[in-house]
Amino acid sequence: MNASDERGSRVEAGLAHPLDLDSPRLSVQKPAVRYDVQGERSDADRVASAVSAFTRDFGRDVATWLESCIHCGNCAEACPFYLATGEAKYTPTWKLEPFARAYRREAGPFAWLYRSLGMRSKVTVEELEAWQELVYDTCTLCGRCTLACPMGIDIASLVGLARHGMAQAGLVPHELWAVSERAAREGSPLGATPAVLRERLEWLADEHEVAFHIDLPRADVLVTFSSIEIMKYPLSLVATARVMEHAGSSWTISSAGYEATNFGMLAGSADWQRRMTMKIIDAAIACEAKIVVLPECGHAYSALRWQGAGMLGRPLPFRVLHISEFLAENLASGRIRVRRASGSVAFHDPCQISRRGGATQAPRDVLAALGVELREAKDAGDLAFCCGGGGGVIANHRADELRYRAFGIKMAQLDATGADAMVTSCSNCRQSFDDGSAHFGWDRSMGSLLELVADHLDGTAAAGPRAGGHAGA
């Protein structure tokens, strides 16, 4: 066993599966501070792999961003992990230190001088191991720091690129690596294989008297789901079917490309990311879909809507819509008709859909069509704070304490609205809220915007919004 294996050998012992929905996460004691490694490799090989991956990402934009930082501290004041702890090491730009140092030593305009005079030391494996926590546990890639940067530096994207090097070096948090590897191997991070999906859909069709169209040879709309919805929030699948049928859409689910969750992107594996993305793209092309509708999942939207064309190598031959955008468009056109709901609602903006994705207005248009009173939090829309679990952070059990502290900011702001109910358009956020509410004993629950619409479709029986149980029809 080499030094790397010895240092990382203890990390798997006693760890529950990170996304085991039946495991008592909150009863597990706080794990010791650790870093994780994958594979039997020398330290030198890990460093070389990381630096090589860093270097591949040193393009024009990256160089401009890394040369532009004026160390003003604005990004720190935007980061929920820094605000919740006050610890300087959680400053967003500090999370980029190994990545930035590799740039200055290997690719920057003065790289030759730094190397010849020894002004920038090589990145070491110990530094990469230490930075694993900062890159994966204390950054949700929410982009609030990007929005706050006066120099226009996309700090969140840089952290995402830094993860490429960490993944190549085999230095990904164990739980995040495990679900990413399972997704690459089985097609789903939670084991929602095509067989499991079919069983679920058959059960839901019988239980709720809805129709699911699977593997139609031609359809205008390809519908995708997230594994969290399939395994934990199955009523979202029912709501999707009801909305699609109500809108009169020609739609299908492809057993070859239904999983929208992309943990490869979160882990930093470009290969795994592309593999998951291409399944959806190939399925959409096969059925000649004009629109691919993505589920209530933030990073699924980012992976296909904004990075899908890069994976394909050309513009996507179809539109990509988040389900909230699909709802807003069809409500505006009259294809979807809803009864008015009563009560007040606070909306939680998922970072990758709103601030990072640009679909900030769509859910508000949907809520306006429902006639509810929207009570905005102090920081809402593009300025909204993350739930604390995005970017794969919720998968890293060692990050729980920090994640809960960041979640406290969002919890306090939503409480202050005094709204009857809370809704969001991201199932990962819902899971984060479920977990945070259980941890703090908070007597509120986060509902689904999609399910709220489905419960109020004109001509259907009212079941009341699944949004905390306060707003009625």
Coordinates of C-alpha atoms in Angstrom, one line a residue:
M1 CA 0.0 0.0 0.0
N2 CA 1.5 3.3 -1.0
A3 CA 1.3 6.6 1.0
S4 CA -1.8 7.8 -0.9
D5 CA -3.7 4.6 -0.3
E6 CA -2.7 4.5 3.4
R7 CA -3.9 8.1 3.9
G8 CA -7.2 7.4 2.2
S9 CA -7.9 3.8 3.3
R10 CA -9.9 4.9 6.4
V11 CA -12.5 6.9 4.6
E12 CA -14.9 4.1 3.5
A13 CA -15.2 2.5 6.9
G14 CA -18.6 3.0 8.5
L15 CA -20.0 5.5 5.9
A16 CA -23.6 5.2 4.9
H17 CA -24.4 5.5 1.2
P18 CA -24.6 9.3 0.7
L19 CA -28.0 9.3 -1.1
D20 CA -29.5 6.2 0.6
L21 CA -33.0 7.7 1.1
D22 CA -33.8 5.2 3.9
S23 CA -30.7 5.7 6.0
P24 CA -30.9 7.7 9.2
R25 CA -28.4 10.3 8.1
L26 CA -28.9 12.5 11.1
S27 CA -28.2 9.7 13.6
V28 CA -24.7 9.2 12.2
Q29 CA -22.0 10.9 14.3
K30 CA -19.9 13.7 12.6
P31 CA -17.1 12.0 10.8
A32 CA -13.5 13.0 11.3
V33 CA -12.0 15.5 9.0
R34 CA -10.7 13.6 6.1
Y35 CA -9.9 13.5 2.4
D36 CA -10.7 10.7 0.0
V37 CA -8.8 9.1 -2.8
Q38 CA -9.7 6.7 -5.6
G39 CA -7.4 4.1 -7.1
E40 CA -3.9 2.9 -6.3
R41 CA -1.7 5.6 -7.6
S42 CA 1.5 7.4 -6.5
D43 CA 1.3 11.0 -5.2
A44 CA 3.4 12.2 -8.1
D45 CA 0.9 10.7 -10.6
R46 CA -2.0 12.3 -8.9
V47 CA -0.3 15.7 -9.0
A48 CA 0.7 15.3 -12.6
S49 CA -2.9 14.3 -13.6
A50 CA -4.4 17.2 -11.7
V51 CA -2.0 19.8 -13.3
S52 CA -2.5 18.3 -16.7
A53 CA -6.3 18.6 -16.4
F54 CA -6.0 22.1 -15.0
T55 CA -3.8 23.1 -18.0
R56 CA -6.3 21.8 -20.5
D57 CA -8.9 24.2 -19.1
F58 CA -6.6 27.2 -19.3
G59 CA -8.4 29.0 -22.2
R60 CA -8.9 32.6 -23.0
D61 CA -11.8 33.1 -20.6
V62 CA -10.0 31.4 -17.7
A63 CA -6.8 33.4 -18.2
T64 CA -8.8 36.6 -18.3
W65 CA -10.6 35.7 -15.1
L66 CA -7.5 34.6 -13.2
E67 CA -5.6 37.7 -14.2
S68 CA -8.5 40.0 -13.2
C69 CA -9.0 39.4 -9.5
I70 CA -8.3 42.5 -7.4
H71 CA -8.8 40.7 -4.0
C72 CA -11.6 43.0 -3.0
G73 CA -13.5 40.5 -0.9
N74 CA -16.9 41.0 -2.5
C75 CA -17.1 37.3 -3.3
A76 CA -16.7 36.4 0.4
E77 CA -19.6 38.6 1.4
A78 CA -21.8 36.7 -1.1
C79 CA -20.8 33.2 -0.1
P80 CA -23.2 31.5 2.4
F81 CA -20.4 29.3 3.8
Y82 CA -18.2 32.3 4.6
L83 CA -21.2 34.3 6.0
A84 CA -22.3 31.3 8.1
T85 CA -18.8 30.8 9.6
G86 CA -16.7 33.9 9.2
E87 CA -13.7 31.7 8.3
A88 CA -11.4 33.3 5.7
K89 CA -10.6 29.9 4.1
Y90 CA -14.1 29.8 2.7
T91 CA -13.6 32.9 0.6
P92 CA -14.5 31.8 -2.9
T93 CA -11.3 32.9 -4.6
W94 CA -9.2 31.0 -2.0
K95 CA -10.9 27.8 -3.1
L96 CA -9.1 28.3 -6.5
E97 CA -5.6 28.6 -5.1
P98 CA -4.1 25.3 -6.5
F99 CA -5.8 25.9 -9.8
A100 CA -4.6 29.5 -10.0
R101 CA -1.1 28.6 -9.0
A102 CA -0.9 25.9 -11.7
Y103 CA -2.0 28.6 -14.2
R104 CA 0.6 31.1 -13.2
R105 CA 3.4 28.5 -13.2
E106 CA 2.4 26.5 -16.3
A107 CA 0.4 28.8 -18.6
G108 CA 0.4 32.5 -17.5
P109 CA 2.3 35.2 -19.4
F110 CA 5.1 35.1 -16.8
A111 CA 5.1 31.3 -16.3
W112 CA 8.7 31.0 -17.6
L113 CA 9.9 33.6 -15.1
Y114 CA 8.0 32.0 -12.2
R115 CA 9.5 28.6 -13.0
S116 CA 13.1 29.8 -13.6
L117 CA 13.2 31.9 -10.4
G118 CA 11.2 29.5 -8.3
M119 CA 8.6 32.2 -7.5
R120 CA 5.7 29.8 -7.8
S121 CA 6.1 26.4 -6.2
K122 CA 4.6 23.3 -7.7
V123 CA 1.2 22.1 -6.4
T124 CA 1.7 19.3 -4.0
V125 CA -0.6 16.3 -3.3
E126 CA -1.0 17.5 0.3
E127 CA -2.4 20.8 -1.0
L128 CA -4.8 19.1 -3.3
E129 CA -6.0 16.8 -0.5
A130 CA -6.5 19.8 1.8
W131 CA -8.3 21.7 -0.9
Q132 CA -10.7 18.8 -1.5
E133 CA -12.9 20.2 1.3
L134 CA -13.0 23.7 -0.1
V135 CA -13.7 22.7 -3.7
Y136 CA -16.4 20.0 -3.0
D137 CA -17.7 20.5 0.6
T138 CA -17.9 24.3 0.9
C139 CA -19.0 25.3 -2.7
T140 CA -22.4 24.5 -4.2
L141 CA -21.4 26.2 -7.5
C142 CA -24.3 28.5 -6.8
G143 CA -22.7 31.5 -8.5
R144 CA -23.6 34.1 -6.0
C145 CA -19.9 35.0 -5.8
T146 CA -19.9 35.4 -9.6
L147 CA -22.7 37.8 -9.4
A148 CA -21.0 39.9 -6.8
C149 CA -17.6 40.1 -8.5
P150 CA -17.0 43.7 -9.8
M151 CA -14.5 42.3 -12.3
G152 CA -17.0 39.9 -13.9
I153 CA -15.0 36.8 -12.9
D154 CA -17.1 33.6 -13.1
I155 CA -15.8 32.1 -9.9
A156 CA -18.3 29.3 -9.8
S157 CA -17.2 28.1 -13.3
L158 CA -13.6 28.2 -12.2
V159 CA -14.4 26.0 -9.2
G160 CA -16.1 23.6 -11.6
L161 CA -13.0 23.5 -13.7
A162 CA -10.8 22.9 -10.7
R163 CA -12.9 19.9 -10.0
H164 CA -11.8 18.5 -13.4
G165 CA -8.3 18.3 -12.1
M166 CA -9.4 16.8 -8.8
A167 CA -11.4 14.1 -10.5
Q168 CA -8.5 13.2 -12.8
A169 CA -6.2 12.9 -9.8
G170 CA -8.7 10.6 -8.1
L171 CA -9.4 13.1 -5.3
V172 CA -13.2 13.3 -5.2
P173 CA -15.1 12.9 -2.0
H174 CA -16.0 9.2 -1.7
E175 CA -19.7 9.5 -1.6
L176 CA -19.9 11.9 -4.6
W177 CA -17.5 9.6 -6.5
A178 CA -19.6 6.6 -5.6
V179 CA -22.9 8.0 -6.9
S180 CA -21.2 9.4 -10.0
E181 CA -19.5 6.0 -10.8
R182 CA -22.9 4.3 -10.3
A183 CA -24.6 6.7 -12.7
A184 CA -21.9 6.0 -15.3
R185 CA -22.2 2.3 -14.8
E186 CA -25.9 1.8 -14.3
G187 CA -27.3 5.0 -15.8
S188 CA -28.7 6.4 -12.5
P189 CA -27.0 7.5 -9.3
L190 CA -29.7 6.0 -7.2
G191 CA -30.3 2.8 -9.1
A192 CA -33.3 4.0 -11.0
T193 CA -32.5 1.7 -14.0
P194 CA -34.9 1.4 -16.9
A195 CA -36.5 -1.7 -15.3
V196 CA -37.0 0.3 -12.0
L197 CA -38.4 3.2 -13.9
R198 CA -40.9 1.0 -15.7
E199 CA -42.0 -0.6 -12.5
R200 CA -42.5 2.8 -10.9
L201 CA -44.5 4.1 -13.8
E202 CA -46.7 1.1 -14.0
W203 CA -47.4 1.4 -10.2
L204 CA -48.1 5.2 -10.5
A205 CA -50.3 4.8 -13.6
D206 CA -52.5 2.3 -11.7
E207 CA -52.4 4.2 -8.4
H208 CA -53.2 7.6 -9.9
E209 CA -55.0 6.8 -13.1
V210 CA -52.5 8.6 -15.3
A211 CA -51.0 7.7 -18.7
F212 CA -47.2 7.5 -19.3
H213 CA -46.0 7.2 -22.8
I214 CA -42.7 5.2 -23.0
D215 CA -40.5 4.8 -26.1
L216 CA -42.8 6.3 -28.7
P217 CA -41.0 6.3 -32.0
R218 CA -42.0 10.0 -32.6
A219 CA -43.0 12.7 -30.2
D220 CA -42.7 16.5 -30.1
V221 CA -41.7 16.5 -26.4
L222 CA -39.1 14.3 -24.7
V223 CA -39.7 14.3 -20.9
T224 CA -36.9 13.5 -18.5
F225 CA -36.8 12.9 -14.8
S226 CA -34.3 13.1 -12.0
S227 CA -33.5 10.0 -9.9
I228 CA -34.5 11.8 -6.8
E229 CA -38.0 12.3 -8.2
I230 CA -38.2 8.7 -9.3
M231 CA -37.1 7.3 -5.9
K232 CA -38.2 9.9 -3.4
Y233 CA -40.8 12.3 -5.0
P234 CA -42.8 10.0 -7.3
L235 CA -45.8 12.4 -7.3
S236 CA -43.6 14.7 -9.5
L237 CA -43.8 12.0 -12.2
V238 CA -47.6 11.9 -11.8
A239 CA -47.8 15.7 -12.0
T240 CA -45.6 15.7 -15.1
A241 CA -47.9 13.2 -16.9
R242 CA -51.0 15.2 -15.9
V243 CA -49.6 18.5 -17.1
M244 CA -48.5 17.0 -20.4
E245 CA -51.8 15.3 -21.1
H246 CA -53.7 18.5 -20.1
A247 CA -51.6 20.6 -22.5
G248 CA -52.3 18.1 -25.3
S249 CA -48.6 17.5 -25.9
S250 CA -47.3 14.7 -28.0
W251 CA -44.8 13.4 -25.5
T252 CA -42.8 10.4 -24.5
I253 CA -40.3 9.1 -22.0
S254 CA -37.2 7.3 -23.4
S255 CA -35.9 4.3 -21.6
A256 CA -32.6 5.1 -23.2
G257 CA -32.4 8.7 -22.1
Y258 CA -34.7 9.6 -19.2
E259 CA -32.2 10.3 -16.3
A260 CA -31.5 14.1 -16.2
T261 CA -29.3 14.0 -13.1
N262 CA -25.7 14.5 -14.0
F263 CA -23.4 13.7 -11.1
G264 CA -20.5 13.4 -13.5
M265 CA -20.6 17.2 -13.9
L266 CA -20.6 17.7 -10.1
A267 CA -17.8 15.2 -9.5
G268 CA -15.7 16.9 -12.2
S269 CA -15.5 14.0 -14.6
A270 CA -16.0 15.4 -18.1
D271 CA -16.3 11.8 -19.5
W272 CA -19.0 10.8 -17.2
Q273 CA -20.8 14.1 -17.7
R274 CA -20.7 13.7 -21.5
R275 CA -21.9 10.1 -21.2
M276 CA -25.1 11.1 -19.3
T277 CA -25.7 14.2 -21.4
M278 CA -25.4 12.3 -24.7
K279 CA -28.0 9.7 -23.6
I280 CA -30.6 12.4 -23.5
I281 CA -29.4 14.1 -26.7
D282 CA -29.4 10.8 -28.6
A283 CA -32.9 9.9 -27.3
A284 CA -34.3 13.3 -28.4
I285 CA -32.8 13.0 -31.8
A286 CA -34.1 9.4 -32.2
C287 CA -37.7 10.5 -31.5
E288 CA -37.3 13.8 -33.4
A289 CA -38.3 15.8 -30.4
K290 CA -38.7 19.5 -30.8
I291 CA -38.5 20.1 -27.1
V292 CA -36.7 18.4 -24.2
V293 CA -38.3 19.1 -20.9
L294 CA -36.0 18.9 -17.9
P295 CA -37.4 18.1 -14.5
E296 CA -37.3 20.0 -11.3
C297 CA -33.5 19.6 -11.0
G298 CA -31.1 22.5 -11.0
H299 CA -27.8 20.9 -12.2
A300 CA -29.7 18.9 -14.8
Y301 CA -30.7 22.2 -16.4
S302 CA -27.2 23.5 -16.3
A303 CA -25.7 20.3 -17.8
L304 CA -28.0 20.1 -20.8
R305 CA -29.3 23.7 -21.4
W306 CA -25.9 25.4 -21.1
Q307 CA -23.3 22.7 -21.6
G308 CA -25.1 20.2 -23.8
A309 CA -24.1 21.8 -27.1
G310 CA -20.5 21.6 -26.1
M311 CA -20.8 17.9 -25.4
L312 CA -22.5 17.4 -28.8
G313 CA -20.1 19.6 -30.7
R314 CA -22.8 21.6 -32.5
P315 CA -26.0 23.5 -31.6
L316 CA -28.7 21.2 -30.1
P317 CA -31.3 20.3 -32.7
F318 CA -34.1 20.9 -30.2
R319 CA -35.2 23.4 -27.5
V320 CA -34.3 22.7 -23.9
L321 CA -36.9 23.9 -21.3
H322 CA -37.0 23.5 -17.6
I323 CA -40.4 22.3 -16.5
S324 CA -41.1 25.7 -15.0
E325 CA -40.4 27.3 -18.4
F326 CA -42.7 24.8 -20.1
L327 CA -45.5 25.6 -17.6
A328 CA -45.1 29.4 -18.0
E329 CA -45.1 29.2 -21.8
N330 CA -48.2 26.9 -21.9
L331 CA -50.1 28.9 -19.3
A332 CA -49.4 32.1 -21.3
S333 CA -50.7 30.4 -24.5
G334 CA -53.8 29.0 -22.8
R335 CA -52.8 25.3 -23.5
I336 CA -52.6 24.9 -19.7
R337 CA -55.5 26.2 -17.7
V338 CA -55.6 26.4 -13.9
R339 CA -58.0 27.1 -11.1
R340 CA -56.9 29.8 -8.7
A341 CA -55.2 28.8 -5.5
S342 CA -55.5 30.8 -2.3
G343 CA -53.0 31.7 0.4
S344 CA -49.5 33.1 0.3
V345 CA -46.3 31.4 -1.1
A346 CA -42.6 32.0 -0.7
F347 CA -40.6 30.7 -3.7
H348 CA -37.1 29.3 -3.3
D349 CA -35.0 30.0 -6.4
P350 CA -32.7 27.1 -7.3
C351 CA -29.3 28.6 -8.1
Q352 CA -28.7 26.6 -11.3
I353 CA -32.1 27.4 -12.7
S354 CA -32.5 31.1 -11.7
R355 CA -29.2 32.9 -11.2
R356 CA -27.0 30.5 -13.2
G357 CA -29.7 29.4 -15.7
G358 CA -31.7 32.6 -16.4
A359 CA -35.1 31.1 -15.7
T360 CA -35.9 33.4 -12.8
Q361 CA -39.2 34.9 -14.1
A362 CA -40.8 31.7 -15.3
P363 CA -41.9 30.3 -11.8
R364 CA -43.2 33.8 -10.8
D365 CA -45.3 33.8 -14.0
V366 CA -46.7 30.4 -13.0
L367 CA -47.5 31.5 -9.4
A368 CA -49.2 34.7 -10.8
A369 CA -51.3 32.5 -13.1
L370 CA -52.3 30.5 -10.0
G371 CA -53.3 33.7 -8.3
V372 CA -51.4 33.1 -5.1
E373 CA -49.8 35.9 -3.1
L374 CA -46.0 35.7 -3.7
R375 CA -44.0 36.8 -0.7
E376 CA -40.4 37.3 -1.7
A377 CA -37.6 36.7 0.7
K378 CA -35.1 39.4 1.5
D379 CA -32.7 38.0 -1.1
A380 CA -34.7 36.4 -3.9
G381 CA -34.5 35.8 -7.6
D382 CA -30.9 36.2 -8.9
L383 CA -29.7 37.2 -5.4
A384 CA -31.2 34.2 -3.6
F385 CA -29.1 32.2 -1.2
C386 CA -28.4 28.6 -2.0
C387 CA -30.1 25.9 0.1
G388 CA -26.6 24.7 1.0
G389 CA -26.9 21.3 -0.7
G390 CA -26.3 22.0 -4.3
G391 CA -23.2 21.2 -6.4
G392 CA -23.1 17.7 -4.9
V393 CA -22.5 19.0 -1.4
I394 CA -25.5 17.2 0.0
A395 CA -23.8 13.9 -1.1
N396 CA -20.8 14.6 1.1
H397 CA -21.7 13.5 4.6
R398 CA -18.6 15.1 6.1
A399 CA -20.0 18.5 4.9
D400 CA -23.2 18.2 6.9
E401 CA -22.3 20.6 9.7
L402 CA -21.2 23.3 7.3
R403 CA -24.2 22.6 5.1
Y404 CA -26.6 23.1 7.9
R405 CA -25.0 26.4 8.9
A406 CA -25.4 27.6 5.3
F407 CA -29.0 26.3 5.3
G408 CA -29.8 28.4 8.3
I409 CA -29.5 31.6 6.3
K410 CA -32.1 30.4 3.8
M411 CA -34.3 29.1 6.6
A412 CA -34.3 32.4 8.4
Q413 CA -35.1 34.4 5.3
L414 CA -38.1 32.2 4.3
D415 CA -39.4 32.2 7.8
A416 CA -39.3 36.0 7.8
T417 CA -41.7 36.1 4.8
G418 CA -44.5 34.7 6.9
A419 CA -45.8 32.9 3.8
D420 CA -48.4 30.1 4.3
A421 CA -46.4 27.7 2.1
M422 CA -43.1 27.3 0.3
V423 CA -42.4 25.9 -3.1
T424 CA -39.4 25.4 -5.3
S425 CA -38.6 24.0 -8.8
C426 CA -35.7 21.7 -7.8
S427 CA -36.0 18.2 -6.2
N428 CA -32.5 18.4 -4.9
C429 CA -33.4 21.6 -3.1
R430 CA -36.5 19.8 -1.7
Q431 CA -34.3 17.0 -0.4
S432 CA -32.0 19.6 1.2
F433 CA -35.0 21.3 2.8
D434 CA -36.3 18.0 4.1
D435 CA -33.0 17.2 5.6
G436 CA -32.5 20.7 7.0
S437 CA -36.0 20.8 8.5
A438 CA -35.4 17.5 10.2
H439 CA -32.1 18.6 11.6
F440 CA -33.4 21.9 13.0
G441 CA -36.9 20.6 13.9
W442 CA -38.3 23.3 11.6
D443 CA -42.0 22.8 11.2
R444 CA -42.1 23.8 7.5
S445 CA -41.8 21.7 4.4
M446 CA -40.8 22.6 0.8
G447 CA -43.3 21.8 -1.9
S448 CA -43.1 21.5 -5.7
L449 CA -44.1 24.1 -8.1
L450 CA -45.0 21.5 -10.7
E451 CA -47.2 19.5 -8.2
L452 CA -48.9 22.7 -7.2
V453 CA -49.9 23.4 -10.8
A454 CA -50.9 19.8 -11.4
D455 CA -53.2 19.9 -8.3
H456 CA -54.9 23.0 -9.8
L457 CA -55.4 22.1 -13.4
D458 CA -58.8 23.3 -14.6
G459 CA -61.3 20.5 -14.7
T460 CA -59.4 18.2 -12.3
A461 CA -60.2 17.4 -8.7
A462 CA -58.5 19.7 -6.3
A463 CA -56.2 18.0 -3.8
G464 CA -54.7 21.2 -2.4
P465 CA -51.1 22.4 -3.0
R466 CA -48.3 20.2 -1.9
A467 CA -46.5 23.2 -0.6
G468 CA -46.4 22.9 3.1
G469 CA -50.1 22.2 3.4
H470 CA -51.3 25.7 4.0
A471 CA -52.6 27.2 0.7
G472 CA -55.9 25.8 -0.4
A473 CA -57.9 25.7 -3.6

